[in-house]
């Protein structure tokens, strides 16, 4: 799974559509708004953002990371991959059929 935050729902939907069209992800959940607090340029900042939760293959991460970076409005977008340690066999079968190897 890959987590990415965006400045707006419109931006999240735009990025999601490109990644789906290019088969870099099988599914994208968009959650929000979420309230984020973070260190930035010597201080603490806070904003409302939208969180994208994307399902993909580990082998696609490098391409996905570059594509998100090219599409994203942030100077330093959050692009974090975390492993899925368990899940339903049916879901994993669907994921395997959806994405290229």
mmCIF file with all atom_site columns, C-alpha atoms in Angstrom:
data_model
loop_
_atom_site.group_PDB
_atom_site.id
_atom_site.type_symbol
_atom_site.label_atom_id
_atom_site.label_alt_id
_atom_site.label_comp_id
_atom_site.label_asym_id
_atom_site.label_entity_id
_atom_site.label_seq_id
_atom_site.pdbx_PDB_ins_code
_atom_site.Cartn_x
_atom_site.Cartn_y
_atom_site.Cartn_z
_atom_site.occupancy
_atom_site.B_iso_or_equiv
_atom_site.pdbx_formal_charge
_atom_site.auth_seq_id
_atom_site.auth_comp_id
_atom_site.auth_asym_id
_atom_site.auth_atom_id
_atom_site.pdbx_PDB_model_num
ATOM 1   C CA . UNK A 1 1   ? 0.000   0.000   0.000   1.00 0.00 ? 1   UNK A CA 1
ATOM 2   C CA . UNK A 1 2   ? 1.179   3.505   -0.748  1.00 0.00 ? 2   UNK A CA 1
ATOM 3   C CA . UNK A 1 3   ? 0.040   6.595   1.149   1.00 0.00 ? 3   UNK A CA 1
ATOM 4   C CA . UNK A 1 4   ? 0.045   10.031  -0.485  1.00 0.00 ? 4   UNK A CA 1
ATOM 5   C CA . UNK A 1 5   ? -1.468  13.250  0.875   1.00 0.00 ? 5   UNK A CA 1
ATOM 6   C CA . UNK A 1 6   ? -2.711  16.027  -1.411  1.00 0.00 ? 6   UNK A CA 1
ATOM 7   C CA . UNK A 1 7   ? -3.846  19.614  -1.034  1.00 0.00 ? 7   UNK A CA 1
ATOM 8   C CA . UNK A 1 8   ? -7.355  18.946  -2.358  1.00 0.00 ? 8   UNK A CA 1
ATOM 9   C CA . UNK A 1 9   ? -9.788  16.220  -3.326  1.00 0.00 ? 9   UNK A CA 1
ATOM 10  C CA . UNK A 1 10  ? -9.592  17.392  -6.941  1.00 0.00 ? 10  UNK A CA 1
ATOM 11  C CA . UNK A 1 11  ? -5.822  16.870  -6.940  1.00 0.00 ? 11  UNK A CA 1
ATOM 12  C CA . UNK A 1 12  ? -6.209  13.428  -5.327  1.00 0.00 ? 12  UNK A CA 1
ATOM 13  C CA . UNK A 1 13  ? -8.791  12.390  -7.934  1.00 0.00 ? 13  UNK A CA 1
ATOM 14  C CA . UNK A 1 14  ? -6.593  13.653  -10.795 1.00 0.00 ? 14  UNK A CA 1
ATOM 15  C CA . UNK A 1 15  ? -3.555  11.730  -9.559  1.00 0.00 ? 15  UNK A CA 1
ATOM 16  C CA . UNK A 1 16  ? -5.653  8.622   -8.879  1.00 0.00 ? 16  UNK A CA 1
ATOM 17  C CA . UNK A 1 17  ? -7.146  8.643   -12.371 1.00 0.00 ? 17  UNK A CA 1
ATOM 18  C CA . UNK A 1 18  ? -3.734  8.892   -14.045 1.00 0.00 ? 18  UNK A CA 1
ATOM 19  C CA . UNK A 1 19  ? -2.293  6.092   -11.901 1.00 0.00 ? 19  UNK A CA 1
ATOM 20  C CA . UNK A 1 20  ? -5.314  3.877   -12.601 1.00 0.00 ? 20  UNK A CA 1
ATOM 21  C CA . UNK A 1 21  ? -5.191  4.630   -16.346 1.00 0.00 ? 21  UNK A CA 1
ATOM 22  C CA . UNK A 1 22  ? -1.484  3.752   -16.409 1.00 0.00 ? 22  UNK A CA 1
ATOM 23  C CA . UNK A 1 23  ? -2.104  0.567   -14.344 1.00 0.00 ? 23  UNK A CA 1
ATOM 24  C CA . UNK A 1 24  ? 0.316   1.630   -11.624 1.00 0.00 ? 24  UNK A CA 1
ATOM 25  C CA . UNK A 1 25  ? -2.364  1.011   -8.979  1.00 0.00 ? 25  UNK A CA 1
ATOM 26  C CA . UNK A 1 26  ? -5.313  -1.360  -8.742  1.00 0.00 ? 26  UNK A CA 1
ATOM 27  C CA . UNK A 1 27  ? -7.366  0.733   -6.325  1.00 0.00 ? 27  UNK A CA 1
ATOM 28  C CA . UNK A 1 28  ? -7.259  4.158   -4.688  1.00 0.00 ? 28  UNK A CA 1
ATOM 29  C CA . UNK A 1 29  ? -9.206  5.195   -1.589  1.00 0.00 ? 29  UNK A CA 1
ATOM 30  C CA . UNK A 1 30  ? -9.448  8.941   -1.010  1.00 0.00 ? 30  UNK A CA 1
ATOM 31  C CA . UNK A 1 31  ? -10.074 9.922   2.607   1.00 0.00 ? 31  UNK A CA 1
ATOM 32  C CA . UNK A 1 32  ? -10.618 13.380  3.936   1.00 0.00 ? 32  UNK A CA 1
ATOM 33  C CA . UNK A 1 33  ? -10.248 15.964  4.714   1.00 0.00 ? 33  UNK A CA 1
ATOM 34  C CA . UNK A 1 34  ? -7.632  14.984  7.280   1.00 0.00 ? 34  UNK A CA 1
ATOM 35  C CA . UNK A 1 35  ? -5.860  17.516  9.481   1.00 0.00 ? 35  UNK A CA 1
ATOM 36  C CA . UNK A 1 36  ? -2.061  17.359  9.204   1.00 0.00 ? 36  UNK A CA 1
ATOM 37  C CA . UNK A 1 37  ? 0.576   18.921  11.455  1.00 0.00 ? 37  UNK A CA 1
ATOM 38  C CA . UNK A 1 38  ? 4.209   18.841  10.338  1.00 0.00 ? 38  UNK A CA 1
ATOM 39  C CA . UNK A 1 39  ? 7.596   20.540  10.490  1.00 0.00 ? 39  UNK A CA 1
ATOM 40  C CA . UNK A 1 40  ? 8.240   22.764  7.474   1.00 0.00 ? 40  UNK A CA 1
ATOM 41  C CA . UNK A 1 41  ? 10.788  25.505  6.788   1.00 0.00 ? 41  UNK A CA 1
ATOM 42  C CA . UNK A 1 42  ? 11.846  25.952  10.398  1.00 0.00 ? 42  UNK A CA 1
ATOM 43  C CA . UNK A 1 43  ? 8.388   25.903  11.984  1.00 0.00 ? 43  UNK A CA 1
ATOM 44  C CA . UNK A 1 44  ? 5.333   23.777  12.543  1.00 0.00 ? 44  UNK A CA 1
ATOM 45  C CA . UNK A 1 45  ? 2.613   24.052  9.920   1.00 0.00 ? 45  UNK A CA 1
ATOM 46  C CA . UNK A 1 46  ? -0.904  22.665  9.729   1.00 0.00 ? 46  UNK A CA 1
ATOM 47  C CA . UNK A 1 47  ? -3.258  22.109  6.812   1.00 0.00 ? 47  UNK A CA 1
ATOM 48  C CA . UNK A 1 48  ? -6.287  20.146  5.724   1.00 0.00 ? 48  UNK A CA 1
ATOM 49  C CA . UNK A 1 49  ? -5.320  17.475  3.217   1.00 0.00 ? 49  UNK A CA 1
ATOM 50  C CA . UNK A 1 50  ? -6.739  14.443  1.464   1.00 0.00 ? 50  UNK A CA 1
ATOM 51  C CA . UNK A 1 51  ? -5.167  11.039  2.022   1.00 0.00 ? 51  UNK A CA 1
ATOM 52  C CA . UNK A 1 52  ? -4.816  8.603   -0.854  1.00 0.00 ? 52  UNK A CA 1
ATOM 53  C CA . UNK A 1 53  ? -4.462  4.928   0.048   1.00 0.00 ? 53  UNK A CA 1
ATOM 54  C CA . UNK A 1 54  ? -3.276  3.038   -3.019  1.00 0.00 ? 54  UNK A CA 1
ATOM 55  C CA . UNK A 1 55  ? -2.899  -0.686  -3.627  1.00 0.00 ? 55  UNK A CA 1
ATOM 56  C CA . UNK A 1 56  ? -0.093  -1.714  -5.936  1.00 0.00 ? 56  UNK A CA 1
ATOM 57  C CA . UNK A 1 57  ? 2.787   -4.134  -6.359  1.00 0.00 ? 57  UNK A CA 1
ATOM 58  C CA . UNK A 1 58  ? 6.168   -3.480  -4.783  1.00 0.00 ? 58  UNK A CA 1
ATOM 59  C CA . UNK A 1 59  ? 7.724   -3.823  -8.241  1.00 0.00 ? 59  UNK A CA 1
ATOM 60  C CA . UNK A 1 60  ? 5.733   -0.788  -9.458  1.00 0.00 ? 60  UNK A CA 1
ATOM 61  C CA . UNK A 1 61  ? 6.706   1.548   -6.600  1.00 0.00 ? 61  UNK A CA 1
ATOM 62  C CA . UNK A 1 62  ? 9.653   3.317   -8.269  1.00 0.00 ? 62  UNK A CA 1
ATOM 63  C CA . UNK A 1 63  ? 7.610   4.215   -11.352 1.00 0.00 ? 63  UNK A CA 1
ATOM 64  C CA . UNK A 1 64  ? 4.603   5.174   -9.195  1.00 0.00 ? 64  UNK A CA 1
ATOM 65  C CA . UNK A 1 65  ? 6.787   7.409   -7.005  1.00 0.00 ? 65  UNK A CA 1
ATOM 66  C CA . UNK A 1 66  ? 8.163   9.273   -10.033 1.00 0.00 ? 66  UNK A CA 1
ATOM 67  C CA . UNK A 1 67  ? 4.702   9.641   -11.564 1.00 0.00 ? 67  UNK A CA 1
ATOM 68  C CA . UNK A 1 68  ? 3.164   10.994  -8.352  1.00 0.00 ? 68  UNK A CA 1
ATOM 69  C CA . UNK A 1 69  ? 6.082   13.423  -8.010  1.00 0.00 ? 69  UNK A CA 1
ATOM 70  C CA . UNK A 1 70  ? 5.495   14.719  -11.535 1.00 0.00 ? 70  UNK A CA 1
ATOM 71  C CA . UNK A 1 71  ? 1.742   15.183  -10.975 1.00 0.00 ? 71  UNK A CA 1
ATOM 72  C CA . UNK A 1 72  ? 1.794   16.520  -7.404  1.00 0.00 ? 72  UNK A CA 1
ATOM 73  C CA . UNK A 1 73  ? 1.569   20.184  -6.398  1.00 0.00 ? 73  UNK A CA 1
ATOM 74  C CA . UNK A 1 74  ? 3.767   19.860  -3.284  1.00 0.00 ? 74  UNK A CA 1
ATOM 75  C CA . UNK A 1 75  ? 7.490   20.555  -3.334  1.00 0.00 ? 75  UNK A CA 1
ATOM 76  C CA . UNK A 1 76  ? 8.016   17.437  -1.189  1.00 0.00 ? 76  UNK A CA 1
ATOM 77  C CA . UNK A 1 77  ? 4.986   15.147  -1.467  1.00 0.00 ? 77  UNK A CA 1
ATOM 78  C CA . UNK A 1 78  ? 4.429   12.382  1.054   1.00 0.00 ? 78  UNK A CA 1
ATOM 79  C CA . UNK A 1 79  ? 4.854   9.092   -0.812  1.00 0.00 ? 79  UNK A CA 1
ATOM 80  C CA . UNK A 1 80  ? 5.145   6.245   1.694   1.00 0.00 ? 80  UNK A CA 1
ATOM 81  C CA . UNK A 1 81  ? 4.904   2.530   0.957   1.00 0.00 ? 81  UNK A CA 1
ATOM 82  C CA . UNK A 1 82  ? 3.972   0.035   3.658   1.00 0.00 ? 82  UNK A CA 1
ATOM 83  C CA . UNK A 1 83  ? 3.743   -3.739  3.315   1.00 0.00 ? 83  UNK A CA 1
ATOM 84  C CA . UNK A 1 84  ? 0.478   -5.600  3.482   1.00 0.00 ? 84  UNK A CA 1
ATOM 85  C CA . UNK A 1 85  ? 1.105   -8.509  5.847   1.00 0.00 ? 85  UNK A CA 1
ATOM 86  C CA . UNK A 1 86  ? -2.195  -10.344 5.392   1.00 0.00 ? 86  UNK A CA 1
ATOM 87  C CA . UNK A 1 87  ? -5.488  -10.136 3.536   1.00 0.00 ? 87  UNK A CA 1
ATOM 88  C CA . UNK A 1 88  ? -8.206  -12.132 1.871   1.00 0.00 ? 88  UNK A CA 1
ATOM 89  C CA . UNK A 1 89  ? -7.124  -14.557 -0.829  1.00 0.00 ? 89  UNK A CA 1
ATOM 90  C CA . UNK A 1 90  ? -9.920  -13.318 -3.087  1.00 0.00 ? 90  UNK A CA 1
ATOM 91  C CA . UNK A 1 91  ? -8.672  -9.713  -2.808  1.00 0.00 ? 91  UNK A CA 1
ATOM 92  C CA . UNK A 1 92  ? -5.070  -10.708 -3.508  1.00 0.00 ? 92  UNK A CA 1
ATOM 93  C CA . UNK A 1 93  ? -6.228  -12.757 -6.521  1.00 0.00 ? 93  UNK A CA 1
ATOM 94  C CA . UNK A 1 94  ? -8.073  -9.698  -7.857  1.00 0.00 ? 94  UNK A CA 1
ATOM 95  C CA . UNK A 1 95  ? -5.006  -7.519  -7.276  1.00 0.00 ? 95  UNK A CA 1
ATOM 96  C CA . UNK A 1 96  ? -2.783  -10.011 -9.094  1.00 0.00 ? 96  UNK A CA 1
ATOM 97  C CA . UNK A 1 97  ? -5.105  -10.044 -12.109 1.00 0.00 ? 97  UNK A CA 1
ATOM 98  C CA . UNK A 1 98  ? -5.448  -6.254  -12.194 1.00 0.00 ? 98  UNK A CA 1
ATOM 99  C CA . UNK A 1 99  ? -1.809  -5.117  -12.241 1.00 0.00 ? 99  UNK A CA 1
ATOM 100 C CA . UNK A 1 100 ? 0.978   -6.017  -14.652 1.00 0.00 ? 100 UNK A CA 1
ATOM 101 C CA . UNK A 1 101 ? 3.824   -8.102  -13.315 1.00 0.00 ? 101 UNK A CA 1
#
